[in-house]
PDB file of C-alpha atoms in Angstrom:
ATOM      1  CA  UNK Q 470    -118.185   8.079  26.194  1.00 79.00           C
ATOM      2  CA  UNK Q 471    -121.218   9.759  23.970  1.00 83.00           C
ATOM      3  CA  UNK Q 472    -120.223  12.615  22.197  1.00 90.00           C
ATOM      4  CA  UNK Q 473    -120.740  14.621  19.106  1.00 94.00           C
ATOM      5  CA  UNK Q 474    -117.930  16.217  17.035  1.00 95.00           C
ATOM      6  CA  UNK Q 475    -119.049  18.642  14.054  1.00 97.00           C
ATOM      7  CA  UNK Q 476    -116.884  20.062  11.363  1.00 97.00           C
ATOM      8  CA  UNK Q 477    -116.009  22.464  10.171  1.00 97.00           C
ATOM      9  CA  UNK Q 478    -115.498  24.325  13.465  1.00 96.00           C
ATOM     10  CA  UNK Q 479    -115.968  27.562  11.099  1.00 97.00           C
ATOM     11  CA  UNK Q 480    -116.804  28.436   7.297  1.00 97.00           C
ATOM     12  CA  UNK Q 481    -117.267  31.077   5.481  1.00 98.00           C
ATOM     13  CA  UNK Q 482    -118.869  31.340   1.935  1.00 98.00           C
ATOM     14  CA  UNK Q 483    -120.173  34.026  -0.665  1.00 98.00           C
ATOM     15  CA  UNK Q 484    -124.032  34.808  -0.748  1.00 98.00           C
ATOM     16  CA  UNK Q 485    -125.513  32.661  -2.767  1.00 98.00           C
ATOM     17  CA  UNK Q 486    -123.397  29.045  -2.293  1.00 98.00           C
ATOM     18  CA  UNK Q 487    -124.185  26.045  -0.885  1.00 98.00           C
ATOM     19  CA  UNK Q 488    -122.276  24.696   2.027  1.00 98.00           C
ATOM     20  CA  UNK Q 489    -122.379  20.980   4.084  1.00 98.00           C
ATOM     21  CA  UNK Q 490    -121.336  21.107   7.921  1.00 98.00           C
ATOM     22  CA  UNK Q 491    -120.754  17.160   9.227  1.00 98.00           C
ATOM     23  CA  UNK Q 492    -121.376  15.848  12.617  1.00 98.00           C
ATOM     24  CA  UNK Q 493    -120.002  12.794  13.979  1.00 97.00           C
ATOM     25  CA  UNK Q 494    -121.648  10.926  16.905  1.00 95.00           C
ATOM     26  CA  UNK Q 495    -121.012   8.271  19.359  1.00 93.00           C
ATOM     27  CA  UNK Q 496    -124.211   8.363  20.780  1.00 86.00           C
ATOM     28  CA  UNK Q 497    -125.552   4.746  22.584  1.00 85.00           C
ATOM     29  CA  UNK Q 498    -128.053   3.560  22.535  1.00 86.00           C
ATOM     30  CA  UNK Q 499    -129.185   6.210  19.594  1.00 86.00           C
ATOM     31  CA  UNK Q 500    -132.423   8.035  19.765  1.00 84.00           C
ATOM     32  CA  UNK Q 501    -132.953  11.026  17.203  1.00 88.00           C
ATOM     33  CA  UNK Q 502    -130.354  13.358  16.063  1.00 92.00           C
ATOM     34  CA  UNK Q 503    -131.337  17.413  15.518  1.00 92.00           C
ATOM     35  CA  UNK Q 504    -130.363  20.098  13.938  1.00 95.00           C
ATOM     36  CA  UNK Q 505    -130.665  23.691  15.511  1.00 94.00           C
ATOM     37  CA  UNK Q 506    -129.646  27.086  14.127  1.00 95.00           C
ATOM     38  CA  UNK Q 507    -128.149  29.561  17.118  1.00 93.00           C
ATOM     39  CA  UNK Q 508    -127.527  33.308  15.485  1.00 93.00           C
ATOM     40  CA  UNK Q 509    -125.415  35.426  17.942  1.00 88.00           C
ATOM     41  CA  UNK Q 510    -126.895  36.061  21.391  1.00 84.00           C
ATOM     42  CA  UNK Q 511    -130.188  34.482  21.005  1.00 88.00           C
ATOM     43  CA  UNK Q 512    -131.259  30.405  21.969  1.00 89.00           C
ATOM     44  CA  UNK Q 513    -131.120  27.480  19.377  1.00 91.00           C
ATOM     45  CA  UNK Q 514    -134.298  27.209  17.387  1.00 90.00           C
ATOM     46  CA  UNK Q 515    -134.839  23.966  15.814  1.00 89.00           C
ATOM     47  CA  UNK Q 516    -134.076  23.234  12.218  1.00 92.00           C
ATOM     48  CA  UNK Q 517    -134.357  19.252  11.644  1.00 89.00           C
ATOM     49  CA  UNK Q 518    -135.462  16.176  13.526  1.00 87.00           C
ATOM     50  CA  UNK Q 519    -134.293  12.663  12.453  1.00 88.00           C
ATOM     51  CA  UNK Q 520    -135.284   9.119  13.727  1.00 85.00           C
ATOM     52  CA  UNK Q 521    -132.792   6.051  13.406  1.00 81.00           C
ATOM     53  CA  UNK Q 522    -135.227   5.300  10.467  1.00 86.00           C
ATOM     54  CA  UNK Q 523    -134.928   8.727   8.292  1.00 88.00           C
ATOM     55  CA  UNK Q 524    -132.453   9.459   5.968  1.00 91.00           C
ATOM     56  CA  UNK Q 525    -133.196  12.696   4.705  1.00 95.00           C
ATOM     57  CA  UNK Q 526    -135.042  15.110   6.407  1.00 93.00           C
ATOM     58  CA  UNK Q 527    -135.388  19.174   4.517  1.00 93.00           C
ATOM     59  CA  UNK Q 528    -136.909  22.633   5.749  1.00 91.00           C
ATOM     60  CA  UNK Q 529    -136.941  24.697   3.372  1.00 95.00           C
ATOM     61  CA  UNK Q 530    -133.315  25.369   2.065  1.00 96.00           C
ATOM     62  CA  UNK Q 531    -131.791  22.948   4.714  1.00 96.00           C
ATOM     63  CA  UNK Q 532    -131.393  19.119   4.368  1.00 96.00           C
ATOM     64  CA  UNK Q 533    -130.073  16.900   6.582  1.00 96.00           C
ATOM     65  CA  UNK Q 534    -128.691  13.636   5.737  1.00 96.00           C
ATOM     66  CA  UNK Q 535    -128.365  10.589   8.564  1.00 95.00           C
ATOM     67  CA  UNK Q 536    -126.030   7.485   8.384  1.00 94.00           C
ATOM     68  CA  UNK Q 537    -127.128   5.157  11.414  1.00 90.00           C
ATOM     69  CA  UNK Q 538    -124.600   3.001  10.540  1.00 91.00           C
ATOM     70  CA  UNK Q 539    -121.463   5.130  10.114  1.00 94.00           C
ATOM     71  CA  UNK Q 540    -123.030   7.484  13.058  1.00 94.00           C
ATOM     72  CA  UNK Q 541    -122.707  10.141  10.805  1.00 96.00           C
ATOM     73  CA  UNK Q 542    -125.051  13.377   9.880  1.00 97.00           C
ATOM     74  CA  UNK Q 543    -124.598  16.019   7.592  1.00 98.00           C
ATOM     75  CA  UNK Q 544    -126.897  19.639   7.249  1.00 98.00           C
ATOM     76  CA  UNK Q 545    -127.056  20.938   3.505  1.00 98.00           C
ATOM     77  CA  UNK Q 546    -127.694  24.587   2.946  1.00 98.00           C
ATOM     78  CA  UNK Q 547    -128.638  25.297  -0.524  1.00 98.00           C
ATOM     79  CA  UNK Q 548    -128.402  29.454  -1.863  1.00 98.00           C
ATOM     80  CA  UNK Q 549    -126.803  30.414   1.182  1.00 97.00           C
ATOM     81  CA  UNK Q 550    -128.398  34.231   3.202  1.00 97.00           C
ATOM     82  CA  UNK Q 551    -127.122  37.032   4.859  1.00 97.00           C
ATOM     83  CA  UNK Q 552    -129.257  35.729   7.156  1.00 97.00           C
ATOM     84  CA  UNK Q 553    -127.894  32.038   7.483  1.00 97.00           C
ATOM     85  CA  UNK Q 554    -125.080  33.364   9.272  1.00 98.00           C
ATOM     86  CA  UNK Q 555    -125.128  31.517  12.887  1.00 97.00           C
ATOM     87  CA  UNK Q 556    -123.939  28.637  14.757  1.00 96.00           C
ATOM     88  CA  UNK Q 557    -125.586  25.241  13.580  1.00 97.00           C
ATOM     89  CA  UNK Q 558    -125.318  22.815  16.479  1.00 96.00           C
ATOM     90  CA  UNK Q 559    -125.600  18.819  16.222  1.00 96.00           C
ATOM     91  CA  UNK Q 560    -127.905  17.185  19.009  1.00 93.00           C
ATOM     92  CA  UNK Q 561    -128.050  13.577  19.878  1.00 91.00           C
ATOM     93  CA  UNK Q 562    -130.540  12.207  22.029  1.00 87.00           C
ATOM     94  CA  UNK Q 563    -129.556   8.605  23.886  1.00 82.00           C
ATOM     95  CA  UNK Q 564    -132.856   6.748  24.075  1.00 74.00           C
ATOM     96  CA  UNK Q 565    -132.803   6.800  28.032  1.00 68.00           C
ATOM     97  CA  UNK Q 566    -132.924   9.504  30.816  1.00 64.00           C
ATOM     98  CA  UNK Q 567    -132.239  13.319  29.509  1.00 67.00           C
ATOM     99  CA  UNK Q 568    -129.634  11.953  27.645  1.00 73.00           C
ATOM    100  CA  UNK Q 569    -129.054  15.267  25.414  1.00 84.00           C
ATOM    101  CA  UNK Q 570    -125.158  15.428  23.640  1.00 89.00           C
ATOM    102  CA  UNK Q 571    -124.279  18.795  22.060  1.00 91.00           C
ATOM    103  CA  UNK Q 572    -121.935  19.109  19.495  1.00 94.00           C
ATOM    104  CA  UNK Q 573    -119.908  22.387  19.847  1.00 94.00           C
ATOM    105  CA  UNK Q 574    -121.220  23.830  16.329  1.00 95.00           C
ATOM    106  CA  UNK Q 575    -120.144  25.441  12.808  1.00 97.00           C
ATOM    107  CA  UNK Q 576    -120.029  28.683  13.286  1.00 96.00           C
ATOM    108  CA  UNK Q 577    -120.830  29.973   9.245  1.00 98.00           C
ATOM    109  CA  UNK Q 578    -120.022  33.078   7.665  1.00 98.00           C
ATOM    110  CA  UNK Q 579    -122.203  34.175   4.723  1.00 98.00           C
ATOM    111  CA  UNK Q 580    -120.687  37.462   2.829  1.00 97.00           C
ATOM    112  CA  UNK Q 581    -122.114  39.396   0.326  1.00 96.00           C
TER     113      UNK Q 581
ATOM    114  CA  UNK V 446    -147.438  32.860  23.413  1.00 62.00           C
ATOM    115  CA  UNK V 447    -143.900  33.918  24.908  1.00 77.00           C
ATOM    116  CA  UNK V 448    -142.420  30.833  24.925  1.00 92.00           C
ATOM    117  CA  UNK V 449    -139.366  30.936  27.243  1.00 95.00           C
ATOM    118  CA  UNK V 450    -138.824  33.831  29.437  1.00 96.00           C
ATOM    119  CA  UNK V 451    -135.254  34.622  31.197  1.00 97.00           C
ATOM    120  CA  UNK V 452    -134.309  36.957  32.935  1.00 96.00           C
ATOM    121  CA  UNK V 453    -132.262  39.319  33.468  1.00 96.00           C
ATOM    122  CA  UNK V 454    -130.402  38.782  29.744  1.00 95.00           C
ATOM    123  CA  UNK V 455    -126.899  40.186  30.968  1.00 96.00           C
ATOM    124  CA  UNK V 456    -125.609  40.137  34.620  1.00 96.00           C
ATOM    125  CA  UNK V 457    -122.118  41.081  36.327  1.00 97.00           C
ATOM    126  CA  UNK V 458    -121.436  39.547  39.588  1.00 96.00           C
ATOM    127  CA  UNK V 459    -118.338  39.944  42.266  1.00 97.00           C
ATOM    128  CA  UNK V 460    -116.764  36.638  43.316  1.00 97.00           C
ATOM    129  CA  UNK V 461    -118.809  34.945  45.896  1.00 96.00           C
ATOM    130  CA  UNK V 462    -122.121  37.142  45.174  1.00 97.00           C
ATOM    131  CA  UNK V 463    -124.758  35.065  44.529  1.00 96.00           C
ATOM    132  CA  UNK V 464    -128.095  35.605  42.477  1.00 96.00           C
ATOM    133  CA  UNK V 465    -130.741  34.052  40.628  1.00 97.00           C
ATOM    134  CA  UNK V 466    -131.407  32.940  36.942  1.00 98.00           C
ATOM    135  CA  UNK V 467    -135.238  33.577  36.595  1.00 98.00           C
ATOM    136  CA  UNK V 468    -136.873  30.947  33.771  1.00 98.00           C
ATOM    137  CA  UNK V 469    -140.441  30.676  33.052  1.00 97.00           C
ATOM    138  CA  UNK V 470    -142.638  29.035  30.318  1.00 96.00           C
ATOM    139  CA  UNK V 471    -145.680  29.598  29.270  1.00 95.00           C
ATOM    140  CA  UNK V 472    -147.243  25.971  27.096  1.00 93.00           C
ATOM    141  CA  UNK V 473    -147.579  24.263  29.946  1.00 92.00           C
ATOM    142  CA  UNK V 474    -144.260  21.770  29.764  1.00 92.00           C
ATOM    143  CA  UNK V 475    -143.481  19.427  32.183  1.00 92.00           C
ATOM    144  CA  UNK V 476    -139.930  18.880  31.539  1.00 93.00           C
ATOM    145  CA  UNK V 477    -137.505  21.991  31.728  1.00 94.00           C
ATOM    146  CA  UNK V 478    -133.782  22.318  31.462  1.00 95.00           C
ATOM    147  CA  UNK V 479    -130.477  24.619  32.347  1.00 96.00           C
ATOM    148  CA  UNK V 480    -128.019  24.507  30.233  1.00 96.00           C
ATOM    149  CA  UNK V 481    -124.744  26.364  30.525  1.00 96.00           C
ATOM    150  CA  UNK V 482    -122.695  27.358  27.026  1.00 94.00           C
ATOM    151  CA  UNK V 483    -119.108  28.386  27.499  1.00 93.00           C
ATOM    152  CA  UNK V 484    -117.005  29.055  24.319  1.00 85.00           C
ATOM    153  CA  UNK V 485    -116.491  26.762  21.308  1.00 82.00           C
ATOM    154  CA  UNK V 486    -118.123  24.152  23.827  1.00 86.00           C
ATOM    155  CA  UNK V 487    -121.378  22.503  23.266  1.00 87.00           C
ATOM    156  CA  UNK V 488    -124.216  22.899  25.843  1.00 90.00           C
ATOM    157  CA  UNK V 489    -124.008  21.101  29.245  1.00 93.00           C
ATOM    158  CA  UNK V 490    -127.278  20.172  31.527  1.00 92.00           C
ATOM    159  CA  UNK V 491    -127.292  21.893  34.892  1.00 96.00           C
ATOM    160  CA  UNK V 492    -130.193  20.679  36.297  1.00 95.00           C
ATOM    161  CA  UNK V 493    -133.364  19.527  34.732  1.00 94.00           C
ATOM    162  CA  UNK V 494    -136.856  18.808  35.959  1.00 95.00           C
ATOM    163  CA  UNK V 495    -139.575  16.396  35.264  1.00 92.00           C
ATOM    164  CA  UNK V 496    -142.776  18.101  36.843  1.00 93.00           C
ATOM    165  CA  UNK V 497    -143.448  20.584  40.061  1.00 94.00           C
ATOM    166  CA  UNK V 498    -141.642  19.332  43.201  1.00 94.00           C
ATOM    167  CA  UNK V 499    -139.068  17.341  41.095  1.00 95.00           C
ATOM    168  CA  UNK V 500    -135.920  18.115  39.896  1.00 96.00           C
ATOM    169  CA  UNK V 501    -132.591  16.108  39.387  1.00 94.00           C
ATOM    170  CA  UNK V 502    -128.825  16.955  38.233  1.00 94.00           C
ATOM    171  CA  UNK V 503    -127.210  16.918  35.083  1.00 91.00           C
ATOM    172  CA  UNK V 504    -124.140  16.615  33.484  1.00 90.00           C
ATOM    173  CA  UNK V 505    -122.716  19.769  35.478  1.00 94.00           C
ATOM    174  CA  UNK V 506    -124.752  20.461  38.530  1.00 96.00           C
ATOM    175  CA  UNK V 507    -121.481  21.588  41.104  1.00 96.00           C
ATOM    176  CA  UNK V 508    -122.175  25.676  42.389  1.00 96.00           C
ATOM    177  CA  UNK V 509    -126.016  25.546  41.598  1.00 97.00           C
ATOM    178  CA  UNK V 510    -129.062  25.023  42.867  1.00 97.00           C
ATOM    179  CA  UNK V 511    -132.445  24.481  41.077  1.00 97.00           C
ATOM    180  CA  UNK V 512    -136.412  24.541  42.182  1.00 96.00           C
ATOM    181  CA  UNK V 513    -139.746  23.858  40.419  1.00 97.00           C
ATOM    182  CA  UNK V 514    -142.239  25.062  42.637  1.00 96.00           C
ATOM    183  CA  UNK V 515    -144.953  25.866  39.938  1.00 96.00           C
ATOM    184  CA  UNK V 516    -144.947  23.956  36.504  1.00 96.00           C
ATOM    185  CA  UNK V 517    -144.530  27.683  34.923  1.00 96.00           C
ATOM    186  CA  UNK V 518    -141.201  28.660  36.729  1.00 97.00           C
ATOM    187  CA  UNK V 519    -137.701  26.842  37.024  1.00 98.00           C
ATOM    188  CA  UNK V 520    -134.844  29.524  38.761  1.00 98.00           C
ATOM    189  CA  UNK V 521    -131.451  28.359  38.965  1.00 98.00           C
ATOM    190  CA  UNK V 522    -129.200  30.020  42.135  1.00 97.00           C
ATOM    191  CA  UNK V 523    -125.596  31.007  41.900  1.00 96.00           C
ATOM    192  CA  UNK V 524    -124.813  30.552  45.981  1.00 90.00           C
ATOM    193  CA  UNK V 525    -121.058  31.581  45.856  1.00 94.00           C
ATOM    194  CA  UNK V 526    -120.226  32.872  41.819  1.00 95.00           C
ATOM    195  CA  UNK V 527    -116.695  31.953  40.646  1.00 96.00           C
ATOM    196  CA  UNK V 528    -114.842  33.085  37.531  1.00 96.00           C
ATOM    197  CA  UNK V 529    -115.630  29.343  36.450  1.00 96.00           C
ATOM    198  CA  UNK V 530    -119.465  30.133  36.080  1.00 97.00           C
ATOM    199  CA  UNK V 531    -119.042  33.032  33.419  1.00 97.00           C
ATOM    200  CA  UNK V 532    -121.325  31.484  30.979  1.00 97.00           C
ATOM    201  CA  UNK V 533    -124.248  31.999  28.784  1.00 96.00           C
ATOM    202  CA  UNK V 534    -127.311  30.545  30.093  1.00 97.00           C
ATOM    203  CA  UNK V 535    -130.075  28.753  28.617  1.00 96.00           C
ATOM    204  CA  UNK V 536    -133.511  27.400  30.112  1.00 96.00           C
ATOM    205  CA  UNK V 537    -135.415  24.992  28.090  1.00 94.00           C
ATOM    206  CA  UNK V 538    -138.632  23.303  28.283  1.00 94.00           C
ATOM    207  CA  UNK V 539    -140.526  20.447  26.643  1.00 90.00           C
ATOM    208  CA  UNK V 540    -143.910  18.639  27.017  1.00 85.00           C
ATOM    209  CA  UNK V 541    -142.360  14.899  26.192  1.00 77.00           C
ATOM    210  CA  UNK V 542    -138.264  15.381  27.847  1.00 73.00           C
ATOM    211  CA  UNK V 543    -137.103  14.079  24.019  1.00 70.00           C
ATOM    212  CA  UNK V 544    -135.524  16.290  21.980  1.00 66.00           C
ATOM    213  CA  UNK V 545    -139.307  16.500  19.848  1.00 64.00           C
ATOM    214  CA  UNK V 546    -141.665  18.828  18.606  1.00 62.00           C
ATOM    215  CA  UNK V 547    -141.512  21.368  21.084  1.00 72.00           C
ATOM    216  CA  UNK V 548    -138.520  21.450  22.650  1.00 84.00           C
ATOM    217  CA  UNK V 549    -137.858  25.536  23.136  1.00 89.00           C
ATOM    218  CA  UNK V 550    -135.001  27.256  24.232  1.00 92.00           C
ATOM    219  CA  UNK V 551    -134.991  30.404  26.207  1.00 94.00           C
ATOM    220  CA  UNK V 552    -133.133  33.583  24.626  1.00 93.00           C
ATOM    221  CA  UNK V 553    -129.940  32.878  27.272  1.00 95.00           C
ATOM    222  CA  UNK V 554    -128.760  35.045  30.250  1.00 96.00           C
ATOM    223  CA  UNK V 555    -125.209  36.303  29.992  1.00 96.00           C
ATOM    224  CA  UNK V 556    -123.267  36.507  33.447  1.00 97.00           C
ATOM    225  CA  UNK V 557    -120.028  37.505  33.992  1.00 97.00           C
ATOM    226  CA  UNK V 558    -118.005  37.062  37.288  1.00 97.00           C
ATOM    227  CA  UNK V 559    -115.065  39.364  37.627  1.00 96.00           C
TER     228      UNK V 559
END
């Protein structure tokens, strides 16, 4: 069954840290993997896209990592915002139909 | 550009009412989406459609009902609301149906069913 797990399910972290959320997929035949940001009560907005063939991917203070093999993604944020604070949701796209697979997100905290 | 329009952004309905989820884009995508995001759960695909005049399920189609009659708008219809379909609500569009360049998500329609 294709699905996509993400950890933590929610941080929280001081103004000015970094922070990794994982996601774990089981996504076949794989496609592309994104990123999206979702803050409260608004639509995700994309952050990332990543092809089998991409590793590392950054936007500004976001990188994302991929490991084909292991199925594995992670999304770096580097001197963490008041205005980071959202959901970040994993996406994995099968390469066949509207295959779309939503991870439930990390919903992250950033404090002052 | 506006992007993706829905509307209304928060909606109340009695068991059994039924009403409409207005969606409409404005780039000129072919492929658009309903999605339906319920708690600590990740989106699920209503219904999705491929061009004007076509349309086809998703993951979680039971209770709705979809049309593309213009390439611009994409409503969804509650027939018979049920506590089940308190959700938030997002219509998406893209010009290629991947998950590329483009891919935009509405701002989400709230509905409650009491």
């Amino acid at each position: 069954k294709n699905q996509v797990e993400q950890s933590p399910q929610s941080l929280i972290i001081l103004e000015g840290k970094n922070c990794t959320l994982q996601c774990n997929y089981t996504v076949s035949p794989f496609s592309n993997l994104r990123w999206y940001k979702q803050d409260t009560g608004r639509g995700p907005v994309s952050l990332t896209i990543m092809t089998f063939s991409e590793n590392t991917k950054s936007n500004g203070r976001y990188t994302a990592t991929l490991d084909a093999d292991t199925k594995q993604s992670s999304l770096h944020i580097t001197a963490s915002q008041l205005s980071d604070s959202a959901s970040y949701i994993c996406v994995v796209s099968a390469s066949y139909g509207q295959n779309f697979v939503f991870g439930p997100g990390t919903r992250l905290s950033v404090l002052p | 550009n506006a992007g993706v329009t829905q509307t209304p952004k928060f909606r109340i309905l009695k068991i059994g009412q039924s009403m409409t989820l207005q969606c409409a884009q404005d780039m000129n995508h072919n492929y658009m989406y309903w999605y339906r995001q319920d708690p600590g759960m990740g989106l699920k695909l209503i219904y999705y459609s491929v061009g004007a005049g076509i349309t086809d399920k998703g993951e979680v189609p039971n209770g709705y009902n979809v049309s593309r009659s213009t390439t611009e708008d994409f409503p969804l219809r509650l027939e018979l609301a049920a506590p089940s379909q308190t959700s938030v609500y997002f219509c998406a569009s893209s010009y290629s149906g991947d998950l590329g360049p483009g891919y935009t998500f509405g701002s989400g329609t709230r509905l409650t069913v009491v």
